[in-house]
Short mmCIF file of N, CA and C in Angstrom, two decimals:
data_model
loop_
_atom_site.label_atom_id
_atom_site.label_comp_id
_atom_site.label_asym_id
_atom_site.label_seq_id
_atom_site.Cartn_x
_atom_site.Cartn_y
_atom_site.Cartn_z
N MET G 272 0.84 -1.09 -0.01
CA MET G 272 0.00 -0.03 -0.06
C MET G 272 0.83 1.09 0.03
N LYS G 273 0.34 2.26 -0.82
CA LYS G 273 1.14 3.54 -0.89
C LYS G 273 0.32 4.52 -0.11
N ILE G 274 0.92 5.31 0.63
CA ILE G 274 0.16 6.27 1.33
C ILE G 274 0.71 7.55 0.97
N THR G 275 0.04 8.52 0.75
CA THR G 275 0.68 9.91 0.35
C THR G 275 -0.06 10.87 1.29
N GLU G 276 0.42 12.03 1.42
CA GLU G 276 -0.24 13.22 2.02
C GLU G 276 -0.40 14.50 1.14
N LYS G 277 -1.48 15.09 1.20
CA LYS G 277 -1.79 16.20 0.33
C LYS G 277 -2.75 17.12 0.88
N ARG G 278 -2.43 18.62 0.35
CA ARG G 278 -3.58 19.54 0.85
C ARG G 278 -4.96 19.12 0.29
N SER G 279 -5.87 19.54 0.93
CA SER G 279 -7.22 19.10 0.27
C SER G 279 -7.60 20.30 -1.04
N TYR G 280 -6.72 21.28 -0.74
CA TYR G 280 -7.00 22.38 -2.00
C TYR G 280 -6.28 22.12 -3.25
N GLU G 281 -5.40 21.21 -3.25
CA GLU G 281 -4.80 20.69 -4.40
C GLU G 281 -5.51 20.06 -5.14
N ASN G 282 -5.34 20.21 -6.63
CA ASN G 282 -6.47 19.45 -7.59
C ASN G 282 -6.05 17.90 -7.29
N PRO G 283 -7.22 17.26 -7.52
CA PRO G 283 -6.99 15.78 -7.55
C PRO G 283 -6.26 15.13 -8.56
N ALA G 284 -5.40 14.11 -8.36
CA ALA G 284 -4.53 13.54 -9.45
C ALA G 284 -5.16 12.13 -9.39
N LYS G 285 -4.81 11.55 -10.76
CA LYS G 285 -5.33 10.22 -11.09
C LYS G 285 -4.65 9.23 -10.15
N ASP G 286 -3.31 9.54 -9.84
CA ASP G 286 -2.58 8.54 -9.06
C ASP G 286 -2.96 8.82 -7.47
N ASP G 287 -3.77 9.59 -7.14
CA ASP G 287 -4.24 9.87 -5.61
C ASP G 287 -4.90 8.49 -5.28
N GLY G 288 -5.53 7.66 -5.86
CA GLY G 288 -6.02 6.54 -5.40
C GLY G 288 -7.36 6.94 -4.45
N PHE G 289 -7.41 6.34 -3.30
CA PHE G 289 -8.71 6.63 -2.42
C PHE G 289 -8.31 7.72 -1.64
N ARG G 290 -8.99 8.95 -1.58
CA ARG G 290 -8.77 9.95 -1.20
C ARG G 290 -9.59 10.23 0.23
N ILE G 291 -8.89 10.59 1.29
CA ILE G 291 -9.26 10.47 2.61
C ILE G 291 -9.21 11.81 3.31
N LEU G 292 -10.24 12.63 3.62
CA LEU G 292 -10.17 13.89 4.30
C LEU G 292 -9.97 13.44 5.80
N ALA G 293 -8.86 13.89 6.43
CA ALA G 293 -8.65 13.52 7.84
C ALA G 293 -8.68 14.59 8.72
N ASP G 294 -9.65 15.60 8.38
CA ASP G 294 -9.75 16.86 9.23
C ASP G 294 -11.19 16.66 9.75
N ARG G 295 -11.47 17.40 11.04
CA ARG G 295 -12.80 17.20 11.67
C ARG G 295 -13.55 18.30 10.92
N LEU G 296 -12.89 19.49 10.40
CA LEU G 296 -13.89 20.48 9.69
C LEU G 296 -13.61 20.35 8.12
N TRP G 297 -14.63 20.54 7.34
CA TRP G 297 -14.55 20.59 6.02
C TRP G 297 -13.92 21.93 5.51
N PRO G 298 -13.02 21.61 4.41
CA PRO G 298 -12.08 22.60 3.83
C PRO G 298 -12.89 24.05 3.46
N ARG G 299 -12.65 25.28 3.95
CA ARG G 299 -13.34 26.35 3.78
C ARG G 299 -13.56 26.65 2.27
N GLY G 300 -14.64 26.89 1.99
CA GLY G 300 -14.74 27.33 0.35
C GLY G 300 -14.71 26.11 -0.71
N MET G 301 -14.54 24.90 -0.08
CA MET G 301 -14.44 23.90 -1.16
C MET G 301 -15.62 23.05 -1.51
N SER G 302 -16.04 22.97 -2.56
CA SER G 302 -17.05 22.03 -2.75
C SER G 302 -16.78 20.70 -2.93
N LYS G 303 -18.05 19.89 -2.56
CA LYS G 303 -17.79 18.46 -2.48
C LYS G 303 -17.18 17.96 -3.88
N GLU G 304 -17.65 18.50 -5.02
CA GLU G 304 -17.24 18.11 -6.28
C GLU G 304 -15.84 18.32 -6.60
N LYS G 305 -15.43 19.57 -6.15
CA LYS G 305 -14.09 19.93 -6.36
C LYS G 305 -12.94 19.09 -5.52
N ALA G 306 -13.46 18.73 -4.31
CA ALA G 306 -12.62 18.02 -3.41
C ALA G 306 -12.17 16.59 -3.75
N ALA G 307 -13.34 15.99 -4.43
CA ALA G 307 -13.34 14.67 -4.92
C ALA G 307 -12.73 13.71 -3.81
N ILE G 308 -13.44 13.94 -2.74
CA ILE G 308 -12.98 13.17 -1.41
C ILE G 308 -13.95 11.81 -1.67
N ASN G 309 -13.25 10.69 -1.20
CA ASN G 309 -13.88 9.30 -1.31
C ASN G 309 -14.51 9.16 0.04
N TRP G 310 -13.85 9.84 1.04
CA TRP G 310 -14.31 9.41 2.44
C TRP G 310 -13.66 10.41 3.52
N TRP G 311 -14.79 11.17 4.23
CA TRP G 311 -14.36 12.08 5.05
C TRP G 311 -14.32 11.59 6.61
N ALA G 312 -13.05 11.22 6.93
CA ALA G 312 -12.80 10.41 8.18
C ALA G 312 -12.67 11.35 9.31
N ARG G 313 -13.82 12.20 9.53
CA ARG G 313 -13.72 13.09 10.68
C ARG G 313 -13.55 12.53 12.02
N ASP G 314 -14.09 11.20 12.10
CA ASP G 314 -14.26 10.59 13.51
C ASP G 314 -12.64 10.22 14.04
N ILE G 315 -11.80 10.04 13.02
CA ILE G 315 -10.34 9.78 13.37
C ILE G 315 -9.48 11.02 13.35
N ALA G 316 -10.02 11.98 13.13
CA ALA G 316 -9.27 13.46 13.02
C ALA G 316 -9.07 13.71 14.53
N PRO G 317 -8.01 14.45 14.79
CA PRO G 317 -7.64 15.03 16.18
C PRO G 317 -9.08 15.68 16.87
N SER G 318 -9.30 15.35 17.99
CA SER G 318 -10.37 16.03 18.68
C SER G 318 -10.44 17.44 18.72
N THR G 319 -11.70 18.05 18.81
CA THR G 319 -11.67 19.60 18.81
C THR G 319 -10.78 20.09 19.92
N GLN G 320 -10.87 19.51 21.01
CA GLN G 320 -10.02 20.04 22.24
C GLN G 320 -8.44 20.13 21.77
N LEU G 321 -7.99 18.84 21.22
CA LEU G 321 -6.45 18.83 20.90
C LEU G 321 -6.27 19.82 19.85
N ARG G 322 -7.18 19.90 18.80
CA ARG G 322 -6.86 20.84 17.77
C ARG G 322 -6.83 22.12 18.26
N LYS G 323 -7.68 22.73 19.15
CA LYS G 323 -7.62 23.94 19.73
C LYS G 323 -6.30 24.25 20.56
N LEU G 324 -5.77 23.29 21.37
CA LEU G 324 -4.67 23.54 22.02
C LEU G 324 -3.64 23.66 21.25
N TYR G 325 -3.41 22.86 20.16
CA TYR G 325 -2.22 22.90 19.25
C TYR G 325 -2.38 24.43 18.24
N HIS G 326 -3.52 24.77 17.78
CA HIS G 326 -3.73 25.91 16.87
C HIS G 326 -3.65 27.08 17.92
N GLY G 327 -3.88 27.01 19.26
CA GLY G 327 -3.72 27.97 20.11
C GLY G 327 -2.28 28.18 20.58
N LYS G 328 -1.47 27.43 20.12
CA LYS G 328 -0.02 27.21 20.52
C LYS G 328 0.22 26.82 22.11
N GLU G 329 -0.89 26.23 22.76
CA GLU G 329 -0.61 25.81 24.06
C GLU G 329 0.13 24.52 24.14
N ILE G 330 0.32 23.80 23.01
CA ILE G 330 1.12 22.61 23.00
C ILE G 330 1.89 22.73 21.58
N ASP G 331 3.31 22.11 21.57
CA ASP G 331 4.01 22.07 20.48
C ASP G 331 3.66 20.79 19.52
N PHE G 332 4.18 20.72 18.53
CA PHE G 332 3.96 19.70 17.47
C PHE G 332 4.17 18.30 18.08
N LYS G 333 5.41 18.04 18.66
CA LYS G 333 5.69 16.77 19.18
C LYS G 333 4.65 16.33 20.26
N LYS G 334 4.14 17.17 21.16
CA LYS G 334 3.19 16.88 22.09
C LYS G 334 1.77 16.62 21.41
N PHE G 335 1.47 17.32 20.41
CA PHE G 335 0.11 17.32 19.74
C PHE G 335 0.28 15.92 19.15
N SER G 336 1.37 15.47 18.38
CA SER G 336 1.40 14.12 17.74
C SER G 336 1.24 12.92 18.59
N LYS G 337 1.92 13.16 19.79
CA LYS G 337 1.96 12.13 20.94
C LYS G 337 0.36 12.06 21.39
N LYS G 338 -0.27 13.15 21.60
CA LYS G 338 -1.77 13.01 22.18
C LYS G 338 -2.49 12.39 20.99
N TYR G 339 -2.15 12.76 19.81
CA TYR G 339 -3.22 12.45 18.68
C TYR G 339 -3.00 10.84 18.45
N LEU G 340 -1.76 10.54 18.58
CA LEU G 340 -1.56 9.07 18.43
C LEU G 340 -2.37 8.27 19.56
N LYS G 341 -2.46 8.95 20.89
CA LYS G 341 -3.05 8.36 21.87
C LYS G 341 -4.59 8.28 21.62
N GLU G 342 -5.09 9.32 21.09
CA GLU G 342 -6.39 9.26 20.75
C GLU G 342 -6.94 8.33 19.64
N LEU G 343 -6.07 8.05 18.68
CA LEU G 343 -6.26 7.07 17.76
C LEU G 343 -6.12 5.88 18.23
N SER G 344 -5.38 5.53 19.21
CA SER G 344 -5.51 4.03 19.98
C SER G 344 -6.71 3.83 20.86
N GLU G 345 -7.11 4.91 21.14
CA GLU G 345 -8.38 4.52 22.10
C GLU G 345 -9.63 5.01 21.27
N ASN G 346 -9.58 5.37 20.08
CA ASN G 346 -10.84 5.61 19.45
C ASN G 346 -11.41 4.20 18.67
N PRO G 347 -12.79 4.11 19.04
CA PRO G 347 -13.37 2.81 18.72
C PRO G 347 -13.62 2.77 17.07
N GLU G 348 -13.38 4.02 16.55
CA GLU G 348 -13.64 4.02 15.00
C GLU G 348 -12.41 3.81 14.31
N THR G 349 -11.33 3.70 15.07
CA THR G 349 -10.00 3.43 14.26
C THR G 349 -9.90 1.87 13.72
N GLU G 350 -10.43 1.07 14.10
CA GLU G 350 -10.47 -0.26 13.47
C GLU G 350 -11.45 0.04 12.25
N THR G 351 -12.29 0.37 12.25
CA THR G 351 -13.20 0.50 11.03
C THR G 351 -12.48 1.34 9.88
N PHE G 352 -11.84 2.40 10.22
CA PHE G 352 -10.89 3.11 9.31
C PHE G 352 -9.88 2.36 8.66
N LEU G 353 -9.01 1.66 9.73
CA LEU G 353 -7.98 0.59 9.23
C LEU G 353 -8.68 -0.31 8.09
N LYS G 354 -9.58 -0.91 8.53
CA LYS G 354 -10.33 -2.03 7.79
C LYS G 354 -10.58 -1.50 6.31
N GLU G 355 -11.17 -0.40 6.35
CA GLU G 355 -11.48 0.34 5.00
C GLU G 355 -10.42 0.67 4.21
N ILE G 356 -9.35 1.21 4.69
CA ILE G 356 -8.35 1.71 3.97
C ILE G 356 -7.20 0.56 3.47
N LYS G 357 -7.29 -0.68 4.21
CA LYS G 357 -6.59 -1.60 3.76
C LYS G 357 -7.07 -2.42 2.37
N LYS G 358 -8.28 -1.90 1.95
CA LYS G 358 -8.96 -2.32 0.81
C LYS G 358 -8.31 -1.55 -0.40
N HIS G 359 -7.46 -0.71 -0.19
CA HIS G 359 -6.85 0.14 -1.25
C HIS G 359 -5.43 0.12 -1.56
N LYS G 360 -4.98 0.23 -2.66
CA LYS G 360 -3.56 0.17 -3.10
C LYS G 360 -2.86 1.43 -2.70
N THR G 361 -3.70 2.53 -3.00
CA THR G 361 -3.04 3.88 -3.09
C THR G 361 -4.09 4.65 -2.04
N VAL G 362 -3.52 5.38 -1.13
CA VAL G 362 -4.54 6.25 -0.32
C VAL G 362 -3.81 7.67 -0.07
N THR G 363 -4.66 8.75 -0.45
CA THR G 363 -4.12 9.78 -0.10
C THR G 363 -4.78 10.54 1.04
N LEU G 364 -4.00 10.80 2.13
CA LEU G 364 -4.76 11.48 3.10
C LEU G 364 -4.45 13.10 2.90
N LEU G 365 -5.77 13.72 3.30
CA LEU G 365 -5.83 15.10 2.96
C LEU G 365 -6.21 15.79 4.13
N THR G 366 -5.53 17.16 4.15
CA THR G 366 -5.74 18.24 5.27
C THR G 366 -5.96 19.56 4.60
N SER G 367 -6.71 20.48 5.04
CA SER G 367 -6.64 21.72 4.58
C SER G 367 -5.40 22.75 5.31
N VAL G 368 -4.76 22.32 6.19
CA VAL G 368 -3.59 22.85 6.87
C VAL G 368 -2.59 23.23 5.90
N LYS G 369 -2.04 24.33 5.87
CA LYS G 369 -0.87 25.01 4.88
C LYS G 369 0.44 24.09 5.04
N GLU G 370 0.93 23.75 6.12
CA GLU G 370 2.00 23.03 6.56
C GLU G 370 1.57 21.67 6.90
N ILE G 371 1.83 20.75 5.89
CA ILE G 371 1.34 19.36 6.04
C ILE G 371 2.38 18.76 6.93
N ASP G 372 3.67 19.03 7.09
CA ASP G 372 4.58 18.61 8.14
C ASP G 372 4.26 18.71 9.43
N GLU G 373 3.26 19.83 9.63
CA GLU G 373 3.05 20.18 11.02
C GLU G 373 1.50 19.94 11.38
N SER G 374 1.01 18.88 10.34
CA SER G 374 -0.59 18.59 10.83
C SER G 374 -0.56 17.25 11.22
N GLU G 375 -1.78 16.71 11.34
CA GLU G 375 -2.07 15.55 11.73
C GLU G 375 -1.44 14.36 10.91
N LEU G 376 -1.34 14.86 9.63
CA LEU G 376 -1.20 13.55 8.61
C LEU G 376 0.30 12.87 8.83
N PRO G 377 1.32 13.32 9.27
CA PRO G 377 2.53 12.58 9.42
C PRO G 377 2.29 11.48 10.59
N ALA G 378 1.59 11.89 11.60
CA ALA G 378 1.19 10.99 12.74
C ALA G 378 0.25 9.97 12.33
N LEU G 379 -0.78 10.45 11.52
CA LEU G 379 -1.77 9.48 11.03
C LEU G 379 -1.00 8.34 10.16
N LYS G 380 -0.27 8.89 9.21
CA LYS G 380 0.39 8.01 8.12
C LYS G 380 1.37 6.99 8.99
N ASN G 381 2.16 7.49 9.92
CA ASN G 381 2.96 6.62 10.67
C ASN G 381 2.08 5.67 11.72
N PHE G 382 1.04 5.92 11.94
CA PHE G 382 0.13 5.11 12.59
C PHE G 382 -0.59 3.83 11.73
N ILE G 383 -0.85 4.12 10.57
CA ILE G 383 -1.54 3.59 9.78
C ILE G 383 -0.37 2.34 9.40
N GLU G 384 1.03 3.17 8.94
CA GLU G 384 1.83 2.12 8.71
C GLU G 384 2.40 1.08 9.62
N GLN G 385 2.23 1.45 10.84
CA GLN G 385 2.57 0.44 12.06
C GLN G 385 1.41 -0.42 12.16
N ARG G 386 0.27 0.02 12.27
CA ARG G 386 -0.83 -0.86 12.70
C ARG G 386 -1.08 -1.86 11.39
N LEU G 387 -0.79 -1.58 10.04
CA LEU G 387 -0.96 -2.38 9.02
C LEU G 387 0.35 -2.93 8.63
N ASN G 388 1.41 -2.90 9.44
CA ASN G 388 2.80 -3.35 9.32
C ASN G 388 3.18 -3.27 7.92
N LEU G 389 3.15 -1.90 7.51
CA LEU G 389 3.71 -1.42 6.07
C LEU G 389 5.21 -1.15 6.10
N LYS G 390 5.85 -0.80 7.44
CA LYS G 390 7.04 -0.36 7.45
C LYS G 390 7.83 -1.58 7.52
#
């Protein structure tokens, strides 16, 4: 399985495969047609409380990632999420955050790779 990360505002590409929006909030100003999202996985996105702590600069990226991984591990929706993405050869994780490297996507990608033994 190939997992890529991308901003939801970028144009969809043929090689994106199964496109998953991993944000709790829908991208501002983005229509469903233009987004071409196969699954809005808001239930596995960082909690509202965690997102506010991070965006409010109350915690740094390292602490945010650690807390998010804990949320994923304890989230009952995570197993359903993993079962679904396991069906696809290529998965593109999407976020509306400008700096992908400082978003939830790197932690989510790492979590998926570890849980599905892709590393």
